[in-house]
Coordinates of C-alpha atoms in Angstrom, one line a residue:
X198 CA 26.9 -58.2 -81.3
X199 CA 28.3 -53.8 -80.2
X200 CA 26.4 -51.7 -82.9
X201 CA 30.1 -49.9 -83.3
X202 CA 31.1 -53.4 -85.1
X203 CA 28.4 -54.8 -86.4
X204 CA 29.2 -52.2 -89.8
X205 CA 33.0 -52.9 -89.5
X206 CA 34.5 -52.8 -93.6
X207 CA 38.2 -53.1 -93.4
X208 CA 39.2 -49.7 -95.7
X209 CA 42.0 -51.1 -97.8
X210 CA 44.0 -49.0 -100.3
X211 CA 47.3 -50.9 -100.7
X212 CA 47.7 -48.1 -104.4
X213 CA 47.6 -44.4 -103.7
X214 CA 45.0 -42.5 -105.0
X215 CA 42.2 -45.7 -104.9
X216 CA 40.9 -47.9 -102.0
X217 CA 39.8 -51.4 -102.4
X218 CA 37.5 -52.9 -99.9
X219 CA 39.7 -56.2 -99.1
X220 CA 43.4 -56.5 -97.4
X221 CA 46.2 -57.3 -99.6
X222 CA 47.2 -61.4 -99.0
X223 CA 51.0 -60.9 -100.5
X224 CA 51.2 -64.6 -101.1
X225 CA 47.9 -64.8 -102.8
X226 CA 49.4 -64.5 -105.6
X227 CA 52.2 -66.7 -105.2
X228 CA 50.1 -69.4 -103.5
X229 CA 48.2 -69.2 -106.8
X230 CA 51.1 -70.0 -109.4
X231 CA 53.2 -72.5 -106.9
X232 CA 52.3 -75.1 -109.5
X233 CA 52.9 -73.1 -112.9
X234 CA 55.7 -74.3 -115.0
X235 CA 58.2 -71.1 -116.6
X236 CA 60.4 -72.1 -119.8
X237 CA 63.0 -71.0 -120.8
X238 CA 61.5 -67.9 -123.0
X239 CA 59.6 -67.4 -119.3
X240 CA 55.9 -67.4 -120.4
X241 CA 54.1 -69.0 -117.6
X242 CA 52.1 -72.5 -118.3
X243 CA 48.8 -71.9 -119.4
X244 CA 48.5 -68.6 -120.8
X245 CA 44.7 -68.4 -119.2
X246 CA 44.5 -66.4 -116.2
X247 CA 43.7 -68.1 -113.0
X248 CA 39.6 -68.3 -112.5
X249 CA 40.7 -67.9 -109.0
X250 CA 40.5 -64.7 -107.5
X251 CA 43.1 -64.5 -104.9
X252 CA 45.9 -63.7 -107.6
X253 CA 43.0 -60.6 -108.5
X254 CA 44.0 -59.9 -105.1
X255 CA 47.6 -59.7 -104.7
X256 CA 48.0 -57.8 -108.2
X257 CA 46.0 -54.8 -106.9
X258 CA 49.7 -53.3 -105.4
X259 CA 50.7 -53.8 -109.1
X260 CA 52.2 -50.2 -111.3
X261 CA 52.0 -50.3 -114.9
X262 CA 54.5 -49.2 -116.5
X263 CA 55.2 -48.4 -120.5
X264 CA 52.2 -48.3 -123.6
X265 CA 49.7 -50.3 -120.9
X266 CA 49.3 -52.9 -122.9
X267 CA 48.2 -55.9 -121.1
X268 CA 51.8 -58.1 -121.1
X269 CA 52.9 -55.1 -120.1
X270 CA 56.5 -53.4 -121.0
X271 CA 56.9 -50.0 -123.4
X272 CA 56.1 -50.3 -127.1
X273 CA 58.8 -50.7 -128.3
X274 CA 60.8 -54.4 -129.0
X275 CA 63.1 -54.7 -126.5
X276 CA 66.8 -54.8 -127.2
X277 CA 68.6 -58.4 -126.8
X278 CA 71.0 -59.2 -124.7
X279 CA 73.1 -61.7 -125.9
X280 CA 74.9 -62.4 -123.0
X281 CA 71.7 -62.3 -120.7
X282 CA 71.4 -66.5 -119.5
X283 CA 68.9 -68.4 -120.5
X284 CA 66.7 -69.4 -117.7
X285 CA 65.9 -73.1 -116.5
X286 CA 62.8 -74.3 -116.2
X287 CA 61.6 -74.3 -112.6
X288 CA 58.3 -74.3 -110.3
X289 CA 58.1 -72.0 -107.4
X290 CA 58.6 -73.0 -104.0
X291 CA 55.4 -74.2 -102.4
X292 CA 56.6 -71.8 -98.8
X293 CA 58.4 -68.6 -98.7
X294 CA 62.2 -68.9 -97.7
X295 CA 61.2 -66.6 -95.3
X296 CA 65.5 -66.0 -94.0
X297 CA 66.7 -64.2 -97.7
X298 CA 66.2 -60.6 -97.7
X299 CA 64.5 -60.2 -100.6
X300 CA 66.4 -57.2 -103.7
X301 CA 64.6 -53.8 -103.2
X302 CA 62.0 -53.0 -105.6
X303 CA 61.3 -48.7 -104.9
X304 CA 62.1 -47.1 -108.6
X305 CA 59.1 -45.7 -109.6
X306 CA 59.7 -46.7 -113.1
X307 CA 58.9 -50.6 -112.6
X308 CA 56.0 -52.3 -114.1
X309 CA 55.3 -53.9 -110.8
X310 CA 54.6 -52.4 -107.1
X311 CA 58.0 -53.4 -104.7
X312 CA 55.7 -55.0 -102.2
X313 CA 54.8 -57.4 -104.4
X314 CA 57.8 -58.2 -106.3
X315 CA 59.8 -59.0 -102.9
X316 CA 57.3 -61.4 -101.6
X317 CA 57.2 -63.6 -104.0
X318 CA 61.4 -63.6 -104.9
X319 CA 61.4 -65.1 -102.2
X320 CA 59.3 -68.2 -103.2
X321 CA 61.8 -68.4 -106.4
X322 CA 64.3 -72.3 -105.9
X323 CA 67.6 -71.1 -104.7
X324 CA 69.3 -71.9 -107.6
X325 CA 67.8 -68.4 -109.0
X326 CA 68.1 -66.3 -105.3
X327 CA 71.6 -65.7 -107.0
X328 CA 70.3 -64.0 -110.0
X329 CA 70.6 -60.0 -110.3
X330 CA 68.3 -57.3 -109.4
X331 CA 67.2 -56.8 -113.3
X332 CA 67.5 -60.6 -113.9
X333 CA 64.6 -60.9 -111.3
X334 CA 62.8 -58.3 -112.3
X335 CA 62.3 -59.7 -115.8
X336 CA 61.9 -63.5 -114.4
X337 CA 58.7 -61.6 -111.9
X338 CA 57.8 -59.9 -114.4
X339 CA 57.2 -62.2 -116.6
X340 CA 55.3 -64.7 -113.9
X341 CA 52.8 -62.0 -112.3
X342 CA 52.1 -60.6 -115.8
X343 CA 49.4 -63.6 -116.2
X344 CA 48.5 -62.4 -113.6
X345 CA 46.8 -58.7 -114.2
X346 CA 43.7 -57.7 -115.4
X347 CA 43.1 -55.3 -118.4
X348 CA 40.6 -53.8 -115.6
X349 CA 43.3 -53.1 -113.3
X350 CA 45.3 -52.2 -116.1
X351 CA 43.2 -49.1 -117.2
X352 CA 42.9 -48.6 -113.9
X353 CA 46.6 -48.5 -113.3
X354 CA 46.9 -46.4 -117.1
X355 CA 44.6 -43.1 -115.8
X356 CA 46.7 -43.1 -111.7
X357 CA 49.7 -42.9 -113.9
X358 CA 48.6 -40.6 -115.9
X359 CA 47.3 -38.3 -113.4
X360 CA 50.4 -38.2 -111.4
X361 CA 52.1 -37.7 -115.1
X362 CA 49.8 -34.5 -115.4
X363 CA 50.0 -32.6 -111.8
X364 CA 53.7 -33.3 -111.9
X365 CA 54.5 -31.6 -114.8
X366 CA 51.6 -29.0 -115.0
X367 CA 52.0 -28.3 -110.4
X368 CA 54.5 -25.6 -109.4
X369 CA 54.9 -26.4 -105.7
X370 CA 54.9 -23.3 -103.4
X371 CA 57.4 -25.2 -100.1
X372 CA 59.5 -26.9 -102.1
X373 CA 61.6 -27.5 -98.6
X374 CA 58.5 -29.6 -97.6
X375 CA 59.6 -32.1 -100.2
X376 CA 63.6 -32.8 -98.8
X377 CA 63.7 -34.0 -95.0
X378 CA 66.0 -31.9 -92.9
X379 CA 65.2 -32.6 -89.6
X380 CA 66.1 -29.5 -87.9
X381 CA 63.9 -28.1 -89.9
X382 CA 61.3 -30.4 -89.5
X383 CA 61.5 -31.9 -86.0
X384 CA 60.9 -30.6 -82.3
X385 CA 64.4 -31.4 -80.5
X386 CA 63.0 -33.3 -78.2
X387 CA 61.4 -35.4 -80.6
X388 CA 65.3 -35.6 -83.0
X389 CA 67.0 -36.5 -79.1
X390 CA 64.9 -39.5 -78.4
X391 CA 65.7 -39.8 -82.1
X392 CA 69.7 -40.6 -81.7
X393 CA 68.8 -42.3 -78.2
X394 CA 66.4 -44.5 -80.0
X395 CA 65.2 -47.0 -76.0
X396 CA 62.5 -46.8 -75.7
X397 CA 63.1 -45.2 -71.6
X398 CA 63.9 -42.1 -74.1
X399 CA 60.8 -42.7 -76.8
X400 CA 58.2 -42.8 -74.0
X401 CA 60.1 -39.7 -72.1
X402 CA 58.0 -37.9 -75.4
X403 CA 55.5 -39.6 -75.0
X404 CA 51.9 -40.8 -73.2
X405 CA 49.9 -44.1 -73.9
X406 CA 46.8 -42.7 -73.0
X407 CA 45.4 -46.6 -73.8
X408 CA 47.8 -49.7 -73.9
X409 CA 48.6 -49.4 -77.1
X410 CA 48.2 -46.3 -78.3
X411 CA 50.7 -43.6 -77.9
X412 CA 50.3 -39.5 -78.9
X413 CA 53.3 -37.1 -78.9
X414 CA 55.0 -34.0 -81.2
X415 CA 57.2 -34.4 -83.7
X416 CA 57.0 -31.4 -85.8
X417 CA 57.9 -28.6 -86.3
X418 CA 54.6 -25.8 -86.2
X419 CA 55.5 -24.0 -88.8
X420 CA 56.0 -27.6 -91.0
X421 CA 52.6 -28.5 -90.6
X422 CA 51.1 -25.0 -91.1
X423 CA 53.2 -25.0 -94.6
X424 CA 51.9 -28.7 -94.9
X425 CA 48.1 -27.0 -94.6
X426 CA 49.2 -24.6 -97.2
X427 CA 51.0 -26.7 -100.0
X428 CA 47.4 -28.4 -99.8
X429 CA 45.1 -25.3 -100.4
X430 CA 47.7 -24.3 -102.8
X431 CA 47.4 -27.5 -104.9
X432 CA 43.4 -27.3 -104.6
X433 CA 43.5 -24.3 -105.9
X434 CA 45.3 -25.1 -109.3
X435 CA 43.2 -27.6 -109.4
X436 CA 40.0 -25.6 -108.8
X437 CA 41.6 -23.1 -112.0
X438 CA 43.1 -25.9 -113.7
X439 CA 39.8 -27.7 -114.3
X440 CA 41.5 -30.6 -112.9
X441 CA 39.9 -33.7 -110.7
X442 CA 41.8 -34.8 -107.7
X443 CA 41.3 -37.4 -107.3
X444 CA 40.1 -39.2 -103.4
X445 CA 43.1 -40.7 -100.7
X446 CA 40.8 -43.7 -100.6
X447 CA 37.1 -45.0 -100.5
X448 CA 36.5 -44.1 -96.6
X449 CA 38.0 -39.7 -97.2
X450 CA 36.7 -38.7 -100.0
X451 CA 37.8 -34.6 -98.6
X452 CA 41.6 -34.2 -99.1
X453 CA 44.9 -35.6 -101.3
X454 CA 47.7 -37.9 -101.8
X455 CA 50.9 -36.6 -101.3
X456 CA 52.5 -39.1 -103.6
X457 CA 50.6 -38.0 -105.9
X458 CA 51.6 -33.9 -106.1
X459 CA 55.3 -35.3 -105.5
X460 CA 55.8 -36.0 -101.2
X461 CA 56.4 -39.1 -102.1
X462 CA 60.4 -39.0 -101.5
X463 CA 59.8 -36.9 -98.0
X464 CA 57.3 -40.2 -97.0
X465 CA 59.8 -43.0 -97.2
X466 CA 62.6 -40.8 -95.8
X467 CA 60.0 -39.8 -92.3
X468 CA 59.1 -43.7 -92.4
X469 CA 62.4 -45.0 -92.8
X470 CA 63.9 -42.5 -90.6
X471 CA 62.3 -41.2 -88.1
X472 CA 58.8 -43.6 -87.7
X473 CA 60.5 -47.0 -88.3
X474 CA 63.3 -47.2 -85.3
X475 CA 59.9 -46.1 -83.3
X476 CA 58.1 -49.2 -83.9
X477 CA 60.3 -51.2 -83.8
X478 CA 60.6 -50.6 -80.5
X479 CA 57.2 -50.3 -79.4
X480 CA 55.4 -52.4 -82.2
X481 CA 58.4 -54.5 -82.3
X482 CA 56.7 -57.2 -83.1
X483 CA 55.4 -56.3 -86.9
X484 CA 58.9 -54.7 -87.0
X485 CA 60.6 -58.4 -88.5
X486 CA 60.8 -56.5 -91.9
X487 CA 61.1 -52.9 -92.8
X488 CA 58.8 -51.1 -93.4
X489 CA 58.7 -51.4 -97.4
X490 CA 55.4 -49.9 -98.5
X491 CA 53.0 -46.8 -97.1
X492 CA 50.4 -44.1 -98.3
X493 CA 50.4 -41.1 -96.9
X494 CA 47.4 -38.8 -97.7
X495 CA 45.8 -35.4 -96.0
X496 CA 41.8 -35.5 -95.2
X497 CA 40.2 -32.5 -94.3
X498 CA 37.5 -32.6 -92.1
X499 CA 34.3 -29.2 -91.9
X500 CA 30.8 -29.9 -91.1
X501 CA 30.9 -33.7 -91.3
X502 CA 29.2 -36.6 -89.8
X503 CA 32.1 -38.0 -88.9
X504 CA 32.6 -41.9 -90.2
X505 CA 32.2 -45.4 -88.9
X506 CA 34.6 -48.1 -87.2
X507 CA 36.9 -49.8 -89.7
X508 CA 40.9 -51.1 -90.3
X509 CA 43.6 -49.7 -91.4
X510 CA 45.2 -50.8 -94.1
X511 CA 48.7 -50.7 -92.6
X512 CA 50.4 -52.4 -89.6
X513 CA 50.8 -49.0 -87.9
X514 CA 49.0 -46.0 -88.0
X515 CA 50.7 -42.3 -87.9
X516 CA 47.9 -40.1 -87.3
X517 CA 49.0 -35.8 -86.6
X518 CA 46.7 -33.5 -86.2
X519 CA 47.3 -30.5 -88.5
X520 CA 45.9 -28.3 -86.9
X521 CA 43.5 -25.2 -87.1
X522 CA 39.6 -24.4 -85.0
X523 CA 37.5 -27.3 -84.7
X524 CA 35.4 -28.7 -81.7
X525 CA 34.6 -32.7 -81.8
X526 CA 36.1 -35.2 -84.1
X527 CA 37.4 -37.8 -81.5
X528 CA 39.3 -40.8 -82.5
X529 CA 38.0 -43.5 -81.3
X530 CA 39.6 -47.4 -80.5
X531 CA 37.5 -50.6 -80.1
X532 CA 39.9 -52.9 -79.6
X533 CA 42.6 -54.5 -81.7
X534 CA 41.6 -57.7 -83.9
X535 CA 43.4 -60.4 -86.3
X536 CA 41.6 -61.5 -89.4
X537 CA 39.7 -64.5 -87.9
X538 CA 37.8 -62.1 -85.1
X539 CA 37.7 -59.0 -86.7
X540 CA 34.5 -58.3 -86.5
X541 CA 33.9 -60.0 -83.2
X542 CA 32.2 -57.6 -79.7
X543 CA 33.9 -54.7 -78.3
X544 CA 34.8 -55.9 -75.1
X545 CA 33.5 -52.9 -72.7
X546 CA 38.2 -52.4 -71.5
X547 CA 38.7 -51.9 -75.1
X548 CA 36.0 -49.0 -76.1
X549 CA 38.1 -45.1 -75.5
X550 CA 38.1 -42.4 -77.6
X551 CA 41.4 -39.7 -78.2
X552 CA 41.1 -36.2 -79.0
X553 CA 42.4 -34.5 -81.0
X554 CA 45.2 -32.4 -80.5
X555 CA 47.2 -29.5 -82.6
X556 CA 50.0 -30.5 -83.7
X557 CA 49.8 -33.8 -81.8
X558 CA 50.7 -37.1 -83.2
X559 CA 48.7 -40.2 -82.4
X560 CA 50.3 -43.9 -83.2
X561 CA 48.9 -47.5 -83.2
X562 CA 48.1 -50.7 -84.9
X563 CA 46.1 -50.7 -87.7
X564 CA 44.5 -53.6 -86.6
X565 CA 43.0 -51.6 -83.9
X566 CA 39.3 -51.1 -85.2
X567 CA 38.9 -47.2 -85.4
X568 CA 36.5 -44.6 -86.4
X569 CA 36.1 -40.8 -86.2
X570 CA 33.0 -38.9 -84.1
X571 CA 31.3 -35.4 -86.2
X572 CA 33.3 -33.0 -86.6
X573 CA 30.4 -30.2 -84.7
X574 CA 32.2 -26.9 -85.3
X575 CA 34.7 -25.8 -87.2
X576 CA 37.6 -27.4 -89.6
X577 CA 40.2 -30.0 -89.2
X578 CA 42.9 -31.3 -90.8
X579 CA 44.8 -34.2 -90.5
X580 CA 48.0 -35.9 -92.2
X581 CA 47.3 -39.7 -91.8
X582 CA 50.2 -42.6 -92.9
X583 CA 50.0 -46.6 -93.3
X584 CA 53.4 -48.1 -93.4
X585 CA 53.5 -51.6 -93.8
X586 CA 55.3 -54.8 -94.5
X587 CA 55.5 -57.3 -97.1
X588 CA 57.5 -59.8 -94.9
X589 CA 55.0 -59.5 -91.9
X590 CA 51.8 -59.4 -94.0
X591 CA 53.4 -62.8 -95.3
X592 CA 54.3 -64.1 -92.6
X593 CA 50.7 -64.2 -90.8
X594 CA 49.4 -65.8 -93.6
X595 CA 51.7 -68.7 -92.1
X596 CA 50.9 -67.9 -88.7
X597 CA 47.2 -68.4 -87.7
X598 CA 46.7 -69.6 -84.5
X599 CA 47.6 -67.2 -81.1
X600 CA 48.3 -63.3 -81.7
X601 CA 48.6 -62.2 -78.1
X602 CA 47.3 -58.6 -79.7
X603 CA 44.6 -59.5 -80.2
X604 CA 41.8 -58.8 -77.9
X605 CA 39.4 -62.1 -78.7
X606 CA 42.2 -64.3 -79.6
X607 CA 43.2 -63.2 -75.8
X608 CA 39.3 -63.6 -74.3
X609 CA 38.7 -67.1 -75.9
X610 CA 42.7 -68.0 -74.2
X611 CA 41.3 -67.2 -71.2
X612 CA 38.0 -68.4 -71.0
X613 CA 39.7 -71.5 -72.1
X614 CA 42.0 -71.7 -69.6
X615 CA 39.0 -71.0 -67.2
X616 CA 37.3 -73.9 -68.6
X617 CA 39.8 -75.9 -68.4
X618 CA 40.3 -75.4 -64.7
X619 CA 36.3 -75.6 -64.2
X620 CA 36.7 -79.2 -65.3
X621 CA 39.9 -80.2 -63.4
X622 CA 38.2 -78.7 -60.7
X623 CA 34.9 -80.7 -60.8
X624 CA 37.0 -83.5 -61.9
X625 CA 39.5 -83.8 -58.2
X626 CA 35.8 -82.5 -56.2
X627 CA 34.2 -85.8 -58.1
X628 CA 37.4 -87.7 -56.6
X629 CA 37.0 -86.1 -53.0
X630 CA 33.5 -87.7 -53.1
X631 CA 34.3 -91.5 -54.8
X632 CA 37.8 -91.6 -52.2
X633 CA 35.1 -90.7 -49.4
X634 CA 32.4 -92.7 -50.2
X635 CA 35.2 -95.6 -49.9
X636 CA 36.0 -95.0 -47.0
X637 CA 33.0 -94.5 -45.7
X638 CA 32.1 -97.5 -46.9
X639 CA 34.5 -99.4 -45.5
X640 CA 33.4 -102.8 -42.3
X641 CA 34.3 -100.6 -38.4
X642 CA 37.4 -102.1 -36.0
X643 CA 36.0 -103.1 -33.2
X644 CA 38.8 -101.8 -31.0
X645 CA 38.3 -103.6 -27.6
X646 CA 38.4 -107.3 -29.8
X647 CA 41.7 -106.0 -31.0
X648 CA 42.7 -105.4 -28.1
X649 CA 41.7 -108.9 -26.3

């Protein structure tokens, strides 16, 4: 095995500001609770949480609202609605309804993340899919609340308090950055490519130096300059306020999460209006459903040692070099892999390095194994955006076979085909030799006697 892949670790950061070591399994919680019976009062069977850790993994994405106590909700008793329909006993379906389009659960005040709620909704019986959105939120939240630990509640509470303190005390330097206006944000050529929305149009402004890795210019230079200034302004405020900044994830210790300082709306606009249309053309297999979750952050690199090969917790990653003067820091790639083959050896033809150029956007699959070379001189800053689709991840849980984008799957398929051809050739050779042997063993006819 190549040394590049021996220390493979998957960087997962489904919750903004806090990194986890494993990527989310979107259907795990639903699988764990598929046999639970929901009573009329909307409690779930046995009140004890499951021993299976899969459910706990699923809930890592949840955001807690209210008084943060176990069981969730605000400390004030809920108002009773006499008109609210009673929910009969039911069981979750064993498999999701992949054709069902889930409601949107992007409200920041909801107790759980949109990723989890929209995934779990697909497991509801058909008669409950017609409930209105608020009723489904209550029902799904009641189910999920049984699968969240006190530690997770505590962690989410800290994150809520962290963000609340920033939003209530931090005064942005450039408010114009917090809402996307295309003519202000983007270059003209990029805007025209978005309007055209064709592969030819996108490739006109892009280059593909390596299969599946696209580089192009997208943002106006002054926008990126102001983004760096905004980050520096926030760091100065944090230093003066003696406020400790949470790192973006468990790999990048120097940087900030953009949603923490109130830029989540901008990121949502960026993903929905500009990144997703591009990905529907260039990575259409992961765009069977919209990107309904994202994690955007700015990381800074001084004279560092780089970081090891890993996978991003995303379907598609956007990596924007914000500039500054630096040398080194190239991103190196070591092949796209499915979950089954994440630690397999890198093939020689999969090795590639891409330098960072100020203002350049690098677009690639999240499952494209990558790392960063050391920054040998100066200072470099990058904005990284992880785009995620719960629908795609859910589908992957039921599709465990061959993936044509996985280098190892393709290699094994070719090896199997080659083995089949070799075996078939050997069989044909054996049959041919057998026919020759039989032919040679036949008694020869005397042509003279035959003619007489």
